[in-house]
PDB file of C-alpha atoms in Angstrom:
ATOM      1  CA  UNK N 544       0.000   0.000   0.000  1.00 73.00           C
ATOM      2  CA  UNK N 545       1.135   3.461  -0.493  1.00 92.00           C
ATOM      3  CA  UNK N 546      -1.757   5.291  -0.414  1.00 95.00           C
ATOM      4  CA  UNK N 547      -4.299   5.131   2.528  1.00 95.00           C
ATOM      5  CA  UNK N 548      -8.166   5.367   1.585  1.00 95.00           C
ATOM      6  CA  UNK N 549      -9.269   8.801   0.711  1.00 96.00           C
ATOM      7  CA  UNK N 550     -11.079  10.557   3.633  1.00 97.00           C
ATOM      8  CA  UNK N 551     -13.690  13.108   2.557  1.00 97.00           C
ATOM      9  CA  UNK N 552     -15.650  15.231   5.654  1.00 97.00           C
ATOM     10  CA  UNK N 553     -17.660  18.492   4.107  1.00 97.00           C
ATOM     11  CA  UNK N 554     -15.792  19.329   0.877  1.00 97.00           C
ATOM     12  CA  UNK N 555     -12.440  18.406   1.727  1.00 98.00           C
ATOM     13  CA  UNK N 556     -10.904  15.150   0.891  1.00 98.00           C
ATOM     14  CA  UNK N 557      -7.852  13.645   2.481  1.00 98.00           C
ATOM     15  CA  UNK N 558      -4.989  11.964   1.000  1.00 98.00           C
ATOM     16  CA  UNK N 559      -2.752   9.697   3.223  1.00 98.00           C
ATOM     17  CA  UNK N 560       0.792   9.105   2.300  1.00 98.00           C
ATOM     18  CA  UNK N 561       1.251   5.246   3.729  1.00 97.00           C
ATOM     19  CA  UNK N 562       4.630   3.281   2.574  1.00 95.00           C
ATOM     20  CA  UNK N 563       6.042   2.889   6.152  1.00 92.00           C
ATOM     21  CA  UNK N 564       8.503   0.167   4.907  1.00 92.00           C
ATOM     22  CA  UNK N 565      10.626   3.445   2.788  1.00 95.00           C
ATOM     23  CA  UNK N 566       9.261   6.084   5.080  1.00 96.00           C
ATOM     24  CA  UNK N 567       6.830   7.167   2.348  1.00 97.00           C
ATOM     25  CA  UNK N 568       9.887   7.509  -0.259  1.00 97.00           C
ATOM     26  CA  UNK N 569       8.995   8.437  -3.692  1.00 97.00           C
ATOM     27  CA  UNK N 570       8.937   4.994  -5.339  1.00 96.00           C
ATOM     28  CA  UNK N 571       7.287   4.678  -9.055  1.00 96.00           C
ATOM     29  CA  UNK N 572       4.019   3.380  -7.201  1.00 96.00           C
ATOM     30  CA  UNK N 573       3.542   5.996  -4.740  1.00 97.00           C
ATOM     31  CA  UNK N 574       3.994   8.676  -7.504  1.00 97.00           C
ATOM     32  CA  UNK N 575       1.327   6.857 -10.431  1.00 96.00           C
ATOM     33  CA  UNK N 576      -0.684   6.168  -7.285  1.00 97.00           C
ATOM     34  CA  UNK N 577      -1.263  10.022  -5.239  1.00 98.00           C
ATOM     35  CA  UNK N 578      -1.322  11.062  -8.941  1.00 98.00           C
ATOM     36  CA  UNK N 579      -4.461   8.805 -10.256  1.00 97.00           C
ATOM     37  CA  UNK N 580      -6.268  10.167  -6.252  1.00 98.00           C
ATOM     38  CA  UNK N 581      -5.443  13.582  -7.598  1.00 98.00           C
ATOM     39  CA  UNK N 582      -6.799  13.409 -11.095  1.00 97.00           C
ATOM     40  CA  UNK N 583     -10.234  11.566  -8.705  1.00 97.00           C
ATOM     41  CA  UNK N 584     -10.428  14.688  -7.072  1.00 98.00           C
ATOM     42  CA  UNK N 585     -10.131  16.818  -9.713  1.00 97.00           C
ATOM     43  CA  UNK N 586     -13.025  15.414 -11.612  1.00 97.00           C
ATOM     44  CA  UNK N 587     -15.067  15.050  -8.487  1.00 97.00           C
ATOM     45  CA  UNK N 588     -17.570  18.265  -8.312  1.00 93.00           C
ATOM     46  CA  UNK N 589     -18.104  17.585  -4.520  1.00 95.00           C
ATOM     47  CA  UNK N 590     -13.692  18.096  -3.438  1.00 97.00           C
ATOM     48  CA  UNK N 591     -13.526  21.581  -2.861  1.00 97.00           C
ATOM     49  CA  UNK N 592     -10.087  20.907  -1.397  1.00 98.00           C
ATOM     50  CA  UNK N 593      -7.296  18.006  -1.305  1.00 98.00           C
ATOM     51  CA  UNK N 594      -5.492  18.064   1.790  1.00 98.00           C
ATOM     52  CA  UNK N 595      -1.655  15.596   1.437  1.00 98.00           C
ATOM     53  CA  UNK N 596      -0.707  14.277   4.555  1.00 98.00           C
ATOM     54  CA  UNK N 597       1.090  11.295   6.175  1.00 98.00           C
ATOM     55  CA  UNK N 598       1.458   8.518   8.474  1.00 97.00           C
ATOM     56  CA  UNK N 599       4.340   7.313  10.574  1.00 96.00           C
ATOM     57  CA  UNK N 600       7.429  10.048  11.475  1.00 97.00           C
ATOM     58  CA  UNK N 601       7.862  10.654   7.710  1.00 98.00           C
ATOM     59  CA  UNK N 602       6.242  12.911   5.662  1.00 98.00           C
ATOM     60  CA  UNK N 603       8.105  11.853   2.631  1.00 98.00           C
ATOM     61  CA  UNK N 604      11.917  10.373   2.740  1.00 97.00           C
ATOM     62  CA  UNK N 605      12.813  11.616  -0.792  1.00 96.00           C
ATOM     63  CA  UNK N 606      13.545   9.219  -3.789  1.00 93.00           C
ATOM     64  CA  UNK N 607      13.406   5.805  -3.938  1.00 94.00           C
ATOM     65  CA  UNK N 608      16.795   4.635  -4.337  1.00 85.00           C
ATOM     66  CA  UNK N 609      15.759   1.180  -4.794  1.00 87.00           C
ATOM     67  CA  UNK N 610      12.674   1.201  -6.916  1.00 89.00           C
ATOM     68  CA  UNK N 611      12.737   5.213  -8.148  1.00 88.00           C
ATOM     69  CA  UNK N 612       9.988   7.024 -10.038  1.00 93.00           C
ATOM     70  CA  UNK N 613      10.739   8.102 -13.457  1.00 95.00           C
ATOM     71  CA  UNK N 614      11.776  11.983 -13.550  1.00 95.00           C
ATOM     72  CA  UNK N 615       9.386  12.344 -16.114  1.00 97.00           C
ATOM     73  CA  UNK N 616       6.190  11.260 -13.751  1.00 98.00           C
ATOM     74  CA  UNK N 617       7.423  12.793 -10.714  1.00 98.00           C
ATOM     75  CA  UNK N 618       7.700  16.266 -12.706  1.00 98.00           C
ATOM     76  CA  UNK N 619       4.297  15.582 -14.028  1.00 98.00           C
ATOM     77  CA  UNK N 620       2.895  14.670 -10.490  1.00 98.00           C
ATOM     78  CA  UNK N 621       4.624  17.655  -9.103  1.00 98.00           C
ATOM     79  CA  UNK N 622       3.009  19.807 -12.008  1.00 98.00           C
ATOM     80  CA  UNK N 623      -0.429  18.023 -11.535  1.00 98.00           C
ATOM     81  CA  UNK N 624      -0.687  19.219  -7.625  1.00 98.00           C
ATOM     82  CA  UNK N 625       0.052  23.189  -9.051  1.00 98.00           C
ATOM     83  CA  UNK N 626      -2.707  23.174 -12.174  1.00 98.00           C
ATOM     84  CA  UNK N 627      -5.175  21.018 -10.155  1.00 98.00           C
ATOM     85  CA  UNK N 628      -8.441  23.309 -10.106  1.00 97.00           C
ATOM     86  CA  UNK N 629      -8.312  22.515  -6.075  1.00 98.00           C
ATOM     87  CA  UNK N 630      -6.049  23.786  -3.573  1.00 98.00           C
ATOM     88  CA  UNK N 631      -3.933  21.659  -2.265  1.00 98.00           C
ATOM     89  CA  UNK N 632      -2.506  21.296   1.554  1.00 98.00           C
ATOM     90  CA  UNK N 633      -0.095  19.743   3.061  1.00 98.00           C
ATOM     91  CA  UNK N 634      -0.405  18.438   6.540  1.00 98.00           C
ATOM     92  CA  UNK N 635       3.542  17.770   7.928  1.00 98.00           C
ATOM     93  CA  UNK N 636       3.994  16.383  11.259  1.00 98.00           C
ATOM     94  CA  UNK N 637       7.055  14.291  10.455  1.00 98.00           C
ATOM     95  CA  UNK N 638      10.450  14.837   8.667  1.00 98.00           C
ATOM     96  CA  UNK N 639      10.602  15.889   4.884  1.00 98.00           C
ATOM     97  CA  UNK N 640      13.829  14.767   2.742  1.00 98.00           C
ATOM     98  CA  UNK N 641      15.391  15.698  -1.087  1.00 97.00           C
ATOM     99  CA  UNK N 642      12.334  15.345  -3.307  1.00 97.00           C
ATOM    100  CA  UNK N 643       9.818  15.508  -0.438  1.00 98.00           C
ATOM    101  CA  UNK N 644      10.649  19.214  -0.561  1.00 98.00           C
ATOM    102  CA  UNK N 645       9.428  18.944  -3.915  1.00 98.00           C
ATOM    103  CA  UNK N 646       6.237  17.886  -3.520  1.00 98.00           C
ATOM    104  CA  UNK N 647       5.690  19.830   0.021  1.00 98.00           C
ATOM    105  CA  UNK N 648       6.478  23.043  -2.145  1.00 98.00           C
ATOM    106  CA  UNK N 649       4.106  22.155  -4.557  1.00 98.00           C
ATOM    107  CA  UNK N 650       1.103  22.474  -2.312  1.00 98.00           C
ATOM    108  CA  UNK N 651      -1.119  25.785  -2.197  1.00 98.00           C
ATOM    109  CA  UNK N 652      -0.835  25.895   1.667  1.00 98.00           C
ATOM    110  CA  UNK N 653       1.333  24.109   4.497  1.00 98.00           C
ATOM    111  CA  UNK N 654       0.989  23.766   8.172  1.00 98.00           C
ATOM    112  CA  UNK N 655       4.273  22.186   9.714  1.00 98.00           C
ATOM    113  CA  UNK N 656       4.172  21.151  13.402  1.00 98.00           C
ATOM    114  CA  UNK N 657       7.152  20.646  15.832  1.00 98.00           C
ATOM    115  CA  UNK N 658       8.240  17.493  15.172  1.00 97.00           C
ATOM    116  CA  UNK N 659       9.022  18.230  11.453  1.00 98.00           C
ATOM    117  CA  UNK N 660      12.242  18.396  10.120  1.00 98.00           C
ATOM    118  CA  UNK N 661      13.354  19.498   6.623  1.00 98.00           C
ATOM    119  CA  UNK N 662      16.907  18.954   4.619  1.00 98.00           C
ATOM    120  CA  UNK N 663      18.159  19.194   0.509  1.00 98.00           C
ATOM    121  CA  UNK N 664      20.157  16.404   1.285  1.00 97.00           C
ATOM    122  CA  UNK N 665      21.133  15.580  -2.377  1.00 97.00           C
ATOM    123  CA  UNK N 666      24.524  17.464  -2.682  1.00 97.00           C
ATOM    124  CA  UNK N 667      25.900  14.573  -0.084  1.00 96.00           C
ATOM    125  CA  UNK N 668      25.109  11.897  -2.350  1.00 96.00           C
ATOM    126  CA  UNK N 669      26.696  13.799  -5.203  1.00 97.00           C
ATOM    127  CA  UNK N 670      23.036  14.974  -6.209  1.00 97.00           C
ATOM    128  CA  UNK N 671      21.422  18.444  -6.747  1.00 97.00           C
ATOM    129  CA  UNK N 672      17.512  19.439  -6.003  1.00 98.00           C
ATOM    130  CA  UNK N 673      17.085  19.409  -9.892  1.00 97.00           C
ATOM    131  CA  UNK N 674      13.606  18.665 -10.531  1.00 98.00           C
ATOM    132  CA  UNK N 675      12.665  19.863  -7.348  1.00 98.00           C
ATOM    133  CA  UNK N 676      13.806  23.201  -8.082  1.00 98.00           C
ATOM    134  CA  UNK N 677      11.040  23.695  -9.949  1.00 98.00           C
ATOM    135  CA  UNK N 678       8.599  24.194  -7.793  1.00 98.00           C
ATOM    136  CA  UNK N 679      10.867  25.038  -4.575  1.00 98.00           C
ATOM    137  CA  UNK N 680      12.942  27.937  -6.074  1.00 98.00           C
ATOM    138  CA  UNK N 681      10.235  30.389  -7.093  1.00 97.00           C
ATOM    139  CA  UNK N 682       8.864  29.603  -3.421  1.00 96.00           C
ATOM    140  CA  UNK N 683      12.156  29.848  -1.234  1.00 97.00           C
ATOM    141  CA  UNK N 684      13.704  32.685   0.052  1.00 98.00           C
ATOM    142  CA  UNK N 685      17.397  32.730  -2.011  1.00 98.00           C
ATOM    143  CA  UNK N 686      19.680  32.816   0.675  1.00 98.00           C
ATOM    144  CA  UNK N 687      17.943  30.240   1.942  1.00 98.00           C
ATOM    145  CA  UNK N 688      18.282  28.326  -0.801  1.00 98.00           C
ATOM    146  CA  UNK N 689      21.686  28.243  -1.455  1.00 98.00           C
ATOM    147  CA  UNK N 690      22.358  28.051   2.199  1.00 98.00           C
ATOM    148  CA  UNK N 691      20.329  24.441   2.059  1.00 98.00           C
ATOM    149  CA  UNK N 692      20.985  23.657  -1.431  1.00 98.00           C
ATOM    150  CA  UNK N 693      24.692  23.677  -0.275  1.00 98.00           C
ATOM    151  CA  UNK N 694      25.175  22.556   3.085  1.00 98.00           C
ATOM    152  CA  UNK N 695      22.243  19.636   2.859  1.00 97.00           C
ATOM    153  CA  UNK N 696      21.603  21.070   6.740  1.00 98.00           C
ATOM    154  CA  UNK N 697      18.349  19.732   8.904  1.00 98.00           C
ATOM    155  CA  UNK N 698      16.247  23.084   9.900  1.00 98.00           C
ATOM    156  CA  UNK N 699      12.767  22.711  11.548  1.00 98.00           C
ATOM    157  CA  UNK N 700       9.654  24.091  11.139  1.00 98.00           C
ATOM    158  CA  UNK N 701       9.836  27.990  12.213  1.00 98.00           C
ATOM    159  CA  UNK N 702      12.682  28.043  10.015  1.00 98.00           C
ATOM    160  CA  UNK N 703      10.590  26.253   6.991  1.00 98.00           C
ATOM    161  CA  UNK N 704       7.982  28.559   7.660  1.00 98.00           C
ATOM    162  CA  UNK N 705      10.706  32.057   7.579  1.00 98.00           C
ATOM    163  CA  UNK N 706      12.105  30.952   4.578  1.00 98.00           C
ATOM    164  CA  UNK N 707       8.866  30.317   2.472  1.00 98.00           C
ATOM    165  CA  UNK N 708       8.605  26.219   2.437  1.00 98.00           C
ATOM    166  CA  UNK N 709       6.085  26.046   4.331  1.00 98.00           C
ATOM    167  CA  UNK N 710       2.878  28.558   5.244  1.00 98.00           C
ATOM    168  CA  UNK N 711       3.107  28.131   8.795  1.00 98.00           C
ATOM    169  CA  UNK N 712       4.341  26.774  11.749  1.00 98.00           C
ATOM    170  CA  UNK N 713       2.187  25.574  14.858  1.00 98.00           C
ATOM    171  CA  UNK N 714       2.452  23.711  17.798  1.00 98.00           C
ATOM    172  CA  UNK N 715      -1.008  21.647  16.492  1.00 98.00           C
ATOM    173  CA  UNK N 716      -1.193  21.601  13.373  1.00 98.00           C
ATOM    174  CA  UNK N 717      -4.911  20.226  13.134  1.00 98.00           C
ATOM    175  CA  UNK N 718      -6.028  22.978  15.590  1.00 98.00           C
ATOM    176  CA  UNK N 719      -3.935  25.856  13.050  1.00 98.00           C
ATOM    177  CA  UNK N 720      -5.772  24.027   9.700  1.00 98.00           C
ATOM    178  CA  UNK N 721      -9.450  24.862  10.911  1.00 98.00           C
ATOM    179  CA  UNK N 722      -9.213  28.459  10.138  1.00 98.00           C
ATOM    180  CA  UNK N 723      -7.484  26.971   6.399  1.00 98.00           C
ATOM    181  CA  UNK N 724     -10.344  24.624   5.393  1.00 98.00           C
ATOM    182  CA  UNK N 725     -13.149  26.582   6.429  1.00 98.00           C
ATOM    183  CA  UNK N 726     -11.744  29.375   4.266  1.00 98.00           C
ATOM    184  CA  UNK N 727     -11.394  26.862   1.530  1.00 98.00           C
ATOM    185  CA  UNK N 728     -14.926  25.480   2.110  1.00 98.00           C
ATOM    186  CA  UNK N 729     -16.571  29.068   2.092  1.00 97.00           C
ATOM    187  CA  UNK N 730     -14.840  29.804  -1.671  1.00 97.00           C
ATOM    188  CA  UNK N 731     -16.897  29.082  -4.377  1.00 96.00           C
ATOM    189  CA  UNK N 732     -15.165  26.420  -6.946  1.00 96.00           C
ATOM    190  CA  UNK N 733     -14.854  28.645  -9.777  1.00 97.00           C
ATOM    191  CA  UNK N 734     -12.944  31.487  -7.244  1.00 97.00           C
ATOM    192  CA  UNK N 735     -10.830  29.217  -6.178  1.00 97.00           C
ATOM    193  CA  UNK N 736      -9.515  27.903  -9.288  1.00 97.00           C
ATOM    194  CA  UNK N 737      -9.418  31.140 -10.543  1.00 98.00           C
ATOM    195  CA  UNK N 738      -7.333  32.305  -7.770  1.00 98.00           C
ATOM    196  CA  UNK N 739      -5.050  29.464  -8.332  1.00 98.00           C
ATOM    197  CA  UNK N 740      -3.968  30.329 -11.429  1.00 98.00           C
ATOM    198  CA  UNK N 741      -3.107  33.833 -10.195  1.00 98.00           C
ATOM    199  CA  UNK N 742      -0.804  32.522  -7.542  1.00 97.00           C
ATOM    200  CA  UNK N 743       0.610  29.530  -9.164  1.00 98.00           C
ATOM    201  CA  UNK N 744       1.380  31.212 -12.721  1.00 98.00           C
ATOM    202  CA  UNK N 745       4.999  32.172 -11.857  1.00 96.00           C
ATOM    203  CA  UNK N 746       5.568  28.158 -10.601  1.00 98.00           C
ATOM    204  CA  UNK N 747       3.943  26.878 -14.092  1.00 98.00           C
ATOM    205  CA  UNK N 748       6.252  29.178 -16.171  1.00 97.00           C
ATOM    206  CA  UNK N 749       9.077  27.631 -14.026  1.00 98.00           C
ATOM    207  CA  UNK N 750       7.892  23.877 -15.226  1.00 98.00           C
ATOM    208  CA  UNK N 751       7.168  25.247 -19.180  1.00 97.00           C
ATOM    209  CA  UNK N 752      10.959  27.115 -19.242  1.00 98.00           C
ATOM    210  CA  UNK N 753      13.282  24.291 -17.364  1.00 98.00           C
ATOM    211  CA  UNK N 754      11.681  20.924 -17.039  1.00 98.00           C
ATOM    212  CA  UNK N 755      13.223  19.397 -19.633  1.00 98.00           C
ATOM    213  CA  UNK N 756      16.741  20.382 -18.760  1.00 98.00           C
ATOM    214  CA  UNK N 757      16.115  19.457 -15.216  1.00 98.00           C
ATOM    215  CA  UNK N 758      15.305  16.022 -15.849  1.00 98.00           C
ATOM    216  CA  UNK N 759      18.698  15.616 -18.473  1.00 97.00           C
ATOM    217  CA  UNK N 760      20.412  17.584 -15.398  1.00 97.00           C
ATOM    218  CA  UNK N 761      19.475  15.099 -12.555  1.00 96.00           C
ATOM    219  CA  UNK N 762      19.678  11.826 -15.169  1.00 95.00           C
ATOM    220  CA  UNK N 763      23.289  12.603 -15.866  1.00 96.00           C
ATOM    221  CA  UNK N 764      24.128  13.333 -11.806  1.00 96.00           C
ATOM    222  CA  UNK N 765      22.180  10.269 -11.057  1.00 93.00           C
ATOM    223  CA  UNK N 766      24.580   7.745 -13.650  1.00 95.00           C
ATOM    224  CA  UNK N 767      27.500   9.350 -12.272  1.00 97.00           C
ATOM    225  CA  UNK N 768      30.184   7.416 -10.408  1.00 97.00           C
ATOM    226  CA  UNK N 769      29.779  10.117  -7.431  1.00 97.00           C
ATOM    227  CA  UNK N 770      26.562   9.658  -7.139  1.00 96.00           C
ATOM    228  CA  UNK N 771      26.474   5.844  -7.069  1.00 96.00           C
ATOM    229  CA  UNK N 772      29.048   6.094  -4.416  1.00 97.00           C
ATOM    230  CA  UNK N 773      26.908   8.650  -2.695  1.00 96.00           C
ATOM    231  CA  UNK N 774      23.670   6.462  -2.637  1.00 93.00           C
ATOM    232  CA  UNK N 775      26.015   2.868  -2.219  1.00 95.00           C
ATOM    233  CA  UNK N 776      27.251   4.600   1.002  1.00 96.00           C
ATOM    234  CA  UNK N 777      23.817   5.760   2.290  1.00 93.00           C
ATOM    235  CA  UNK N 778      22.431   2.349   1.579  1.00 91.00           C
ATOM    236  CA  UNK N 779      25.319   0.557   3.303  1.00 95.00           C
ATOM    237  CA  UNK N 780      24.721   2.908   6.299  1.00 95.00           C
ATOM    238  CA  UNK N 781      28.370   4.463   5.773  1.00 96.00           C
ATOM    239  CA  UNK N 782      30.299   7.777   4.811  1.00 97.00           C
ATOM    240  CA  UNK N 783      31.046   8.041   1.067  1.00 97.00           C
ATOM    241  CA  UNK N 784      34.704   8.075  -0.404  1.00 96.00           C
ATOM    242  CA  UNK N 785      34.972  12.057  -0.188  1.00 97.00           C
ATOM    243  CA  UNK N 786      34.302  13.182   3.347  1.00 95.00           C
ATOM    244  CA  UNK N 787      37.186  15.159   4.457  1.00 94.00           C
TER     245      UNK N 787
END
């Protein structure tokens, strides 16, 4: 299973990230699966709003290094949650890795609570937040970014929320999301969707201009021999060939 059953109460349906055996890593099922829920709730009338969340400590663990999603379909899910006609939010009580930062940023709305974590932890296994970058850069604060792009550092979530990753940070997150969702369910369909597209048309032109060289960027880091010494090392639990 990767997905848990969809949950709807008064407008708002919720998605449940559930892979506990990769700590809800992006593997090729987990992507073709949220993807097929979203495309449900974007035909479905009755969703005024998709809220992401997760079970377990893990909000999403990054890639898949055993069983990986294509670049291609993870691109297209992370495009799918930014044109979906709904808003989309993400409910984070857990830790958030590499491409989980991707998929975080491409939610409408976040709510992080205390016992999130966040880190870009590609550049130690001779990686880069490529296809991430898509939707993350336009969102992040810069000197953020290259502070986190660079150093692959954990921050929490007061520190997601100052530099733009996430919408807020609260000590309940469920308790901070009622004032969210019963915005969401007093918008009308059309003004949401319509509102959307304002907010999101600087992230889409992102996608359009430098999707394609972000997937031949992070396809030629991933066949590397760095990189396969980066990801052999953090499979085998050790620290790769070039730590000083």
């Amino acid at each position: 299973m990767t997905l848990a059953a969809p949950v709807h109460d008064r407008g708002v349906t919720t998605l449940t990230l559930d892979s506990p055996a990769n700590r809800n890593a992006l593997s090729a099922r987990l992507v073709s699966g949220l993807a097929e829920a979203l495309d449900g709730c974007a035909a479905d009338y009755t969703v005024r709003a998709v809220v992401l969340t997760h079970t377990g400590n893990t909000f999403c663990a990054g890639a898949d290094l055993t069983a990986p999603a294509d670049p291609h379909d993870f691109v297209a899910l992370m495009r799918r949650i930014v044109t979906l006609p709904k808003p989309v939010v993400a409910r984070v009580t857990g830790h958030v890795r590499a491409g989980g930062l991707g998929l975080l940023a491409a939610c409408d709305i976040s709510v992080a609570g205390p016992d999130s974590s966040f880190a870009l932890t590609e550049s130690r296994l001779g990686l880069a937040p490529a296809v991430i970058s898509l939707p993350l850069l336009p969102r992040l604060d810069p000197r953020a970014a290259s502070r986190y792009y660079l150093t692959g550092e954990r921050f929490d979530a007061a520190e997601a929320a100052r530099t733009g990753l996430v919408s807020l940070a609260a000590e309940d997150v469920d308790k901070a999301l009622v004032p969210v969702l019963d915005g969401l369910r007093r918008a009308s369909p059309q003004g949401l969707a319509a509102s959307k597209e304002l907010v999101t048309a600087t992230v889409l032109e992102t996608f359009d201009q430098y999707a394609e060289d972000l997937i031949a960027r992070s396809a030629a880091l991933f066949a590397s021999d760095e990189a396969r010494e980066g990801m052999t090392a953090f499979l085998e639990r050790r620290d790769p060939a070039w730590l000083l």
